[in-house]
mmCIF file of C-alpha atoms in Angstrom:
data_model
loop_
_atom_site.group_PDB
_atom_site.id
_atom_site.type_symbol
_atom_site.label_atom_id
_atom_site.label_comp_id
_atom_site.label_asym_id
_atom_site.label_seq_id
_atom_site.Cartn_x
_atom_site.Cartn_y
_atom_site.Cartn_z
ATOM 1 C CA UNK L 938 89.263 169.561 126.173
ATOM 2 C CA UNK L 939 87.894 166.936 124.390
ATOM 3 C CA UNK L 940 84.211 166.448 125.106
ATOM 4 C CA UNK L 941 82.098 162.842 124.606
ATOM 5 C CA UNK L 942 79.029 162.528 126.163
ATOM 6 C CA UNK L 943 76.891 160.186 127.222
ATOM 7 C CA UNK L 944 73.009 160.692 127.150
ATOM 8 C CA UNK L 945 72.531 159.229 130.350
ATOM 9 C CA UNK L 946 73.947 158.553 133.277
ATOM 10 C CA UNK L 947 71.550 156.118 134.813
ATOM 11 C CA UNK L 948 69.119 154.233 132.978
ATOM 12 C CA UNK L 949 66.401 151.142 134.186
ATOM 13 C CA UNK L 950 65.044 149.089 131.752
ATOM 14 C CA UNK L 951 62.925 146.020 131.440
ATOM 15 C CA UNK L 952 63.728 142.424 129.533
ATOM 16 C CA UNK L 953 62.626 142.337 126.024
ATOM 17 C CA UNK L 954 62.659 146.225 125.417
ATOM 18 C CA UNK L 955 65.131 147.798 122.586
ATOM 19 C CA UNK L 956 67.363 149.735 124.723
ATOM 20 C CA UNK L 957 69.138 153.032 122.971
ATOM 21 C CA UNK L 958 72.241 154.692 124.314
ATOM 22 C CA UNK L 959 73.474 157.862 122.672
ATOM 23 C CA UNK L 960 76.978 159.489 122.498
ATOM 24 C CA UNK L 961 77.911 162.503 121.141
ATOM 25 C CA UNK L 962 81.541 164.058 120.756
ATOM 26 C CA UNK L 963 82.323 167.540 120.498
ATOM 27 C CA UNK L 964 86.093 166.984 118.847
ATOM 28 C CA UNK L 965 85.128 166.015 115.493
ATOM 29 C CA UNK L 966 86.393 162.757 116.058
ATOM 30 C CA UNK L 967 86.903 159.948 112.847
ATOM 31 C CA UNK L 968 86.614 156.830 115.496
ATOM 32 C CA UNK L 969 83.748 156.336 118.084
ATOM 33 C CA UNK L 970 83.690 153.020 120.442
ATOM 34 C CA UNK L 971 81.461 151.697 122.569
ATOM 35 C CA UNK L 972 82.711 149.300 125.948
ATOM 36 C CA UNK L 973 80.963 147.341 128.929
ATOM 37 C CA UNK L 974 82.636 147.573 132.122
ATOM 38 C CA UNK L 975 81.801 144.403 134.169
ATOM 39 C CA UNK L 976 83.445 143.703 137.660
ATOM 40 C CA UNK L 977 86.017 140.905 137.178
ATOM 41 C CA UNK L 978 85.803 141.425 133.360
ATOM 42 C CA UNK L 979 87.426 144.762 132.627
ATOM 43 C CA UNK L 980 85.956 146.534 129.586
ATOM 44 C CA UNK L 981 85.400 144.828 126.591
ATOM 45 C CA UNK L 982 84.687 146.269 123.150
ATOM 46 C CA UNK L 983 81.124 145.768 121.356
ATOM 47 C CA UNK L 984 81.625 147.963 118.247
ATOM 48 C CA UNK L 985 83.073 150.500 116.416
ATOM 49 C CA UNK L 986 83.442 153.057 114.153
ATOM 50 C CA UNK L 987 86.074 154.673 111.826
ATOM 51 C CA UNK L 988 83.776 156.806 109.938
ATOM 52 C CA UNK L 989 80.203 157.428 109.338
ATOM 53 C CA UNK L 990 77.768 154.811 108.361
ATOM 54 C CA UNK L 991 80.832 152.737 108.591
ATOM 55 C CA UNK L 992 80.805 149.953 111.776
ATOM 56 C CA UNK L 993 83.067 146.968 112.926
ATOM 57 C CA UNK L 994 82.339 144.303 115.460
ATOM 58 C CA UNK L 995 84.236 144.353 118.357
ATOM 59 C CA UNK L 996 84.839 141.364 121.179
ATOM 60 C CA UNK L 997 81.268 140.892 122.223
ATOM 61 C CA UNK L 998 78.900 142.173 119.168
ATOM 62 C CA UNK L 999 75.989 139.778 119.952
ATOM 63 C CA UNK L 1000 72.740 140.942 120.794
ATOM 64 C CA UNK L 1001 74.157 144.529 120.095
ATOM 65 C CA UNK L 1002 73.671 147.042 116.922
ATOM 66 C CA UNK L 1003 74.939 150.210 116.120
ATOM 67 C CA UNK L 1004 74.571 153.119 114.254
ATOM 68 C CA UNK L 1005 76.129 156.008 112.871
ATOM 69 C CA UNK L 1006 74.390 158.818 110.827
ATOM 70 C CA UNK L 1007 76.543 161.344 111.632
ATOM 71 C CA UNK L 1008 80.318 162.146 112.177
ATOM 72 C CA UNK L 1009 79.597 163.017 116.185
ATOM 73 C CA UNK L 1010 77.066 160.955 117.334
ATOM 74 C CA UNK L 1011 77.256 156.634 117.602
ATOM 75 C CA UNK L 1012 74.414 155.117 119.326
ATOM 76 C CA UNK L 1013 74.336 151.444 120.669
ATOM 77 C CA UNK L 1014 70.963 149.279 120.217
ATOM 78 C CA UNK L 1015 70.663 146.599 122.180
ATOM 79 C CA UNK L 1016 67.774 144.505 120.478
ATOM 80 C CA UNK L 1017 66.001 142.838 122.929
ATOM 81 C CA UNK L 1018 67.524 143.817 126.468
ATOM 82 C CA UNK L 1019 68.048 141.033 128.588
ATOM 83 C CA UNK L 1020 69.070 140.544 132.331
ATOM 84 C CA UNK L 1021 72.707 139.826 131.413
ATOM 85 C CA UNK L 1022 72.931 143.128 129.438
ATOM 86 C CA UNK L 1023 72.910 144.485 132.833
ATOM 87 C CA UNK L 1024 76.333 147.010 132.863
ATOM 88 C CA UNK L 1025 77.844 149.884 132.667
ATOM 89 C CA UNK L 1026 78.623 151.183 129.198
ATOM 90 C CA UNK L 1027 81.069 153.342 127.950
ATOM 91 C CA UNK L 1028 81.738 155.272 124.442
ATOM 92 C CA UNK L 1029 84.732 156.692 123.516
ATOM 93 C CA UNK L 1030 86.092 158.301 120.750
ATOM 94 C CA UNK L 1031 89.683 159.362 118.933
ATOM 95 C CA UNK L 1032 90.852 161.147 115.600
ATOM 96 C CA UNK L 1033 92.781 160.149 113.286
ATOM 97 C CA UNK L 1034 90.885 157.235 111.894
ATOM 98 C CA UNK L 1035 91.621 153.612 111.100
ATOM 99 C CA UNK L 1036 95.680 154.419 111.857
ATOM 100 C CA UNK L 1037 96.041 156.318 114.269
ATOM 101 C CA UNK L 1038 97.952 155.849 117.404
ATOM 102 C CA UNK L 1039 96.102 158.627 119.323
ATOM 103 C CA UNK L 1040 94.316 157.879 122.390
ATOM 104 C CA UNK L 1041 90.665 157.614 122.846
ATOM 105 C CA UNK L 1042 88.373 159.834 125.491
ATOM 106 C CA UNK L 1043 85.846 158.636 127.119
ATOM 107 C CA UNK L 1044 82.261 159.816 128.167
ATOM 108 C CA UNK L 1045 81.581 158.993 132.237
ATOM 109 C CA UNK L 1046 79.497 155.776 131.218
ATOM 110 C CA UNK L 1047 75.841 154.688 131.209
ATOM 111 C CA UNK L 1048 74.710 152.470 134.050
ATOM 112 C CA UNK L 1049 72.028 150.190 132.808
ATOM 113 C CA UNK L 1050 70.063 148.095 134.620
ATOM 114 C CA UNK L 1051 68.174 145.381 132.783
ATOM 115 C CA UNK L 1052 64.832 144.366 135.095
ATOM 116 C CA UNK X 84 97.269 143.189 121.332
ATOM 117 C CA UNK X 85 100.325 142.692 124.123
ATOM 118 C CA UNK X 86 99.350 141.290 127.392
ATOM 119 C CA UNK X 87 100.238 143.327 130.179
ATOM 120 C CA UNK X 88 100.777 142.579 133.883
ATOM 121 C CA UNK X 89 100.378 145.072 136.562
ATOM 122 C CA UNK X 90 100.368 144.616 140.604
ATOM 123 C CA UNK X 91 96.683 144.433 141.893
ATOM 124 C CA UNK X 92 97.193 147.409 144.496
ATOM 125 C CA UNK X 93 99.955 149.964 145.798
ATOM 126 C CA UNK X 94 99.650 152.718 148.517
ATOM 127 C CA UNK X 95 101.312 156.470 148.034
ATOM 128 C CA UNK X 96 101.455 159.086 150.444
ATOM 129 C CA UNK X 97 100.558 161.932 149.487
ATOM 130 C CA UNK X 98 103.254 164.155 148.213
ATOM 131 C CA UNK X 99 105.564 161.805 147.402
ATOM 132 C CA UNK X 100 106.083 160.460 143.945
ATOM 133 C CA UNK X 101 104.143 157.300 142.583
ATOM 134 C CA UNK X 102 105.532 154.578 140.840
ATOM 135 C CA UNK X 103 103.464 152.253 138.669
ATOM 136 C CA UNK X 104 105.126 149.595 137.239
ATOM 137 C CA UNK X 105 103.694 147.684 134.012
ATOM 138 C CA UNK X 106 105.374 144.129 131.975
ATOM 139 C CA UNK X 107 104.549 143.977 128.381
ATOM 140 C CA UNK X 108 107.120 141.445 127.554
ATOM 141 C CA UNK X 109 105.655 140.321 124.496
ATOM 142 C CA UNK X 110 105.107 143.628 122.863
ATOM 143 C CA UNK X 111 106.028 144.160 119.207
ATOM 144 C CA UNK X 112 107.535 147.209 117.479
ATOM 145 C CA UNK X 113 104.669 148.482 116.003
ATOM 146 C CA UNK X 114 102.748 148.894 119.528
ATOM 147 C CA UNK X 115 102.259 151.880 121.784
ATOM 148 C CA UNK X 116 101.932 152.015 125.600
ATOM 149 C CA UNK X 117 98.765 153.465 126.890
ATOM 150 C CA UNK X 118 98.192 155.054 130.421
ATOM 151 C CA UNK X 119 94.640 155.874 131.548
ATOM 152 C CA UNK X 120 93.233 155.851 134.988
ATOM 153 C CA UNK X 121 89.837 156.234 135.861
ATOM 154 C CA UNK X 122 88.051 157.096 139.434
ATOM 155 C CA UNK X 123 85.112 155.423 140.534
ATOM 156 C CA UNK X 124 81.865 156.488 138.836
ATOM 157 C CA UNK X 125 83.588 158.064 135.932
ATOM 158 C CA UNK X 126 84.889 156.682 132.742
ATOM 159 C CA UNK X 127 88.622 156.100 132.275
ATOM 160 C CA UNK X 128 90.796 159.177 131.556
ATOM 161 C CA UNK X 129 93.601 159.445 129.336
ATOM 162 C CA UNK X 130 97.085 159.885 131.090
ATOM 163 C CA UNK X 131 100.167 159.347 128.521
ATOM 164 C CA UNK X 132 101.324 157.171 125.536
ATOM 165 C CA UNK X 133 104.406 156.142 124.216
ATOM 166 C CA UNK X 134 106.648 153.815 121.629
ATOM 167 C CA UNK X 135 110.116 153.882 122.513
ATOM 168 C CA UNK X 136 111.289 157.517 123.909
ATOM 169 C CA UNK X 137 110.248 158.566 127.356
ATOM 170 C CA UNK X 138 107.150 161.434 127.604
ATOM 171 C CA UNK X 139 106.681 163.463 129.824
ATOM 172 C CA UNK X 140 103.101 165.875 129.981
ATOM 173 C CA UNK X 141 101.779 167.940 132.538
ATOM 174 C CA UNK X 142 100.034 165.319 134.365
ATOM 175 C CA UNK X 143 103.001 162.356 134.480
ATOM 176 C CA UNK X 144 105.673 160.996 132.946
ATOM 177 C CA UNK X 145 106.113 157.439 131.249
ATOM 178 C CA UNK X 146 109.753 155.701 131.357
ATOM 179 C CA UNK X 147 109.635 152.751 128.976
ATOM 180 C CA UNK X 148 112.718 150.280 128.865
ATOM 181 C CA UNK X 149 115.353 149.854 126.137
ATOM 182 C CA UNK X 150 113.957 146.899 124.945
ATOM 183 C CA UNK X 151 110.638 147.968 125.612
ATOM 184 C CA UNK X 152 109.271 145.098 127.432
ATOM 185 C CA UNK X 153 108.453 147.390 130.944
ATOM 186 C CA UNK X 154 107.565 150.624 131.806
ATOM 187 C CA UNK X 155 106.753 152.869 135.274
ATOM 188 C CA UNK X 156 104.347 155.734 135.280
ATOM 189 C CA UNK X 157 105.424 158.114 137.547
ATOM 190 C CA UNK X 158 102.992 160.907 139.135
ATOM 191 C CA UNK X 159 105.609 163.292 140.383
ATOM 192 C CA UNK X 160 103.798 164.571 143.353
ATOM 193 C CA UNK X 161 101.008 162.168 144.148
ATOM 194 C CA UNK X 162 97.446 164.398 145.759
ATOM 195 C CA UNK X 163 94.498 162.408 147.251
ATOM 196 C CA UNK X 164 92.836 162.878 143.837
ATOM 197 C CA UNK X 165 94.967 160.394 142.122
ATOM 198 C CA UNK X 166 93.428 157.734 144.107
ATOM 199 C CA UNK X 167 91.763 155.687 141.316
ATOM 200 C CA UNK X 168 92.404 152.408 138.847
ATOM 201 C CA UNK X 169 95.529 152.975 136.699
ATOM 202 C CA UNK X 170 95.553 150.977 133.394
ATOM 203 C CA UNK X 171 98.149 149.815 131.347
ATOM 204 C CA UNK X 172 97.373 148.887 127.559
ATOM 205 C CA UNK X 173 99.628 148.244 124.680
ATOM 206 C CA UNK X 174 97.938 148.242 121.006
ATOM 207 C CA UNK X 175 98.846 148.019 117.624
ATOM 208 C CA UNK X 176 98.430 151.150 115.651
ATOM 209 C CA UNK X 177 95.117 150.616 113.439
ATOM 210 C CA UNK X 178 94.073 148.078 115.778
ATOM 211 C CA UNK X 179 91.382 150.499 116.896
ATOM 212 C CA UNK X 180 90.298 148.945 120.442
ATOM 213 C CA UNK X 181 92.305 148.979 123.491
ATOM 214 C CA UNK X 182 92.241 146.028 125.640
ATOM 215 C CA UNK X 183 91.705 146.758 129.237
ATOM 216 C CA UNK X 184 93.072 144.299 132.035
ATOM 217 C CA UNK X 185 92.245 144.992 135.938
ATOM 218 C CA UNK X 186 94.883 147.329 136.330
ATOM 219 C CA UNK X 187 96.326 148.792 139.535
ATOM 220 C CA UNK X 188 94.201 150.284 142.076
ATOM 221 C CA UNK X 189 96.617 152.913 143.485
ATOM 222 C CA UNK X 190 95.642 155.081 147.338
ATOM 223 C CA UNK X 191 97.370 157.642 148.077
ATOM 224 C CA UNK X 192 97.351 157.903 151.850
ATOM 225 C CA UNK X 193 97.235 161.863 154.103
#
C-alpha cells in the first residue's frame, strides 16, 4: 500500500512564526501535492510538484513556499503564519509524472492552528 | 476541470448496496472520473477511476454513461465503515490537481 505521511498530526503555532510541514512518501512517487481543507471550501491546491527541485503554484500559492530536495519528501513553508492560515493540510502524492491519469494518495492531514 | 454535482446526503442500510450518483455534464474526452471518500479525521482515500468503460475493483464499482456525462458508484454491500464523504472529481490528464467539491456525505444505517 502506498504510504505518504505526514509529520504531524496536530500542530499549534503562533502569528508571525515560519511554520514547516513535512511529507514523506514511501512509493517513489514523481508528483507530490499539498491541499487545505476548510469547512464550506473543500480542498484547494497550494502547490505542487512533478519532480524534484521542480514546483508549480496551485489555486491559493500566496503566503505559501515549497520545497523539494528530494524525490520523497515535499515540505510546505508558510512564511509568516497568520490567523487565517488556520487549517487542516493535506499532501498527497501520485506516479507517473506530469501525464499521468493515476490517482493521488493522501497522508491523514496536519491540523494547524495559527494563535 | 469538469464541474460536478452530487446530492448533499443519502442514507444506506447496512448490507444493502449504495448508490452514489454524480453529473459531469460538461466533461470532455480527455477527462477521467475520480472516486475518493474520506472519513472524518483522515485524509481522503482513493476508491476508483475511470474514462469511458465501467471498473470494477475490490472495493466498488463505477458505471459511467454512454455519453459520459453521469456516473453511480456503487458499494455492493454497504458496512457501517463506509459511512464517510464520497467525492466525485473529473480532471484532465496532466492537469495534475484534482478539484474537490462538497461531495456526498453518505450513513449507512444498522
Amino acid at each position: 500500500d502506498v504510504k505518504v505521511t505526514q509529520s504531524s498530526r496536530y500542530l499549534v503555532k503562533r502569528t508571525g512564526e515560519k511554520v514547516f510541514l513535512e511529507c514523506v512518501q514511501d512509493m517513489d512517487h514523481e508528483n507530490m501535492f499539498w491541499y487545505r481543507q476548510d469547512p464550506g471550501l473543500g480542498l484547494r491546491l497550494i502547490y505542487f510538484s512533478y519532480d524534484v527541485k521542480m514546483k508549480e503554484k496551485g489555486d491559493i500559492p500566496e503566503g505559501y513556499s515549497v520545497s523539494r530536495e528530494k524525490k520523497e519528501r515535499f515540505s510546505l513553508i508558510l512564511e509568516s503564519a497568520s490567523t487565517n492560515q488556520t487549517s487542516m493540510y493535506l499532501c498527497a502524492s501520485s506516479p507517473g509524472g506530469r501525464d499521468s491519469n493515476q490517482p493521488q494518495h493522501f497522508g491523514d492531514g496536519t491540523r494547524l492552528s495559527i494563535l | 476541470d469538469a464541474k460536478t454535482t452530487q446530492p448533499t446526503s443519502m442514507d444506506c442500510a447496512e448490507g444493502r448496496a449504495a448508490n452514489l450518483p454524480c453529473n459531469h455534464s460538461t466533461i470532455s474526452g480527455n477527462e477521467y472520473v475520480y472516486w475518493y471518500r474520506q472519513i472524518h479525521s483522515q485524509g481522503p482515500q482513493y476508491i476508483i477511476h475511470g474514462l469511458k468503460n465501467n471498473e470494477t475493483n475490490e472495493m466498488a464499482s463505477l458505471i459511467i454513461t454512454e455519453d459520459r456525462k453521469s456516473s453511480t458508484l456503487i458499494l455492493p454491500h454497504a458496512t457501517l465503515r463506509d459511512t464517510a464523504v464520497y467525492y466525485c472529481i473529473v480532471r484532465v490528464v496532466g492537469a495534475g490537481k484534482s478539484t474537490f467539491g462538497d461531495g456526498t456525505t453518505l450513513t449507512v444505517k444498522p
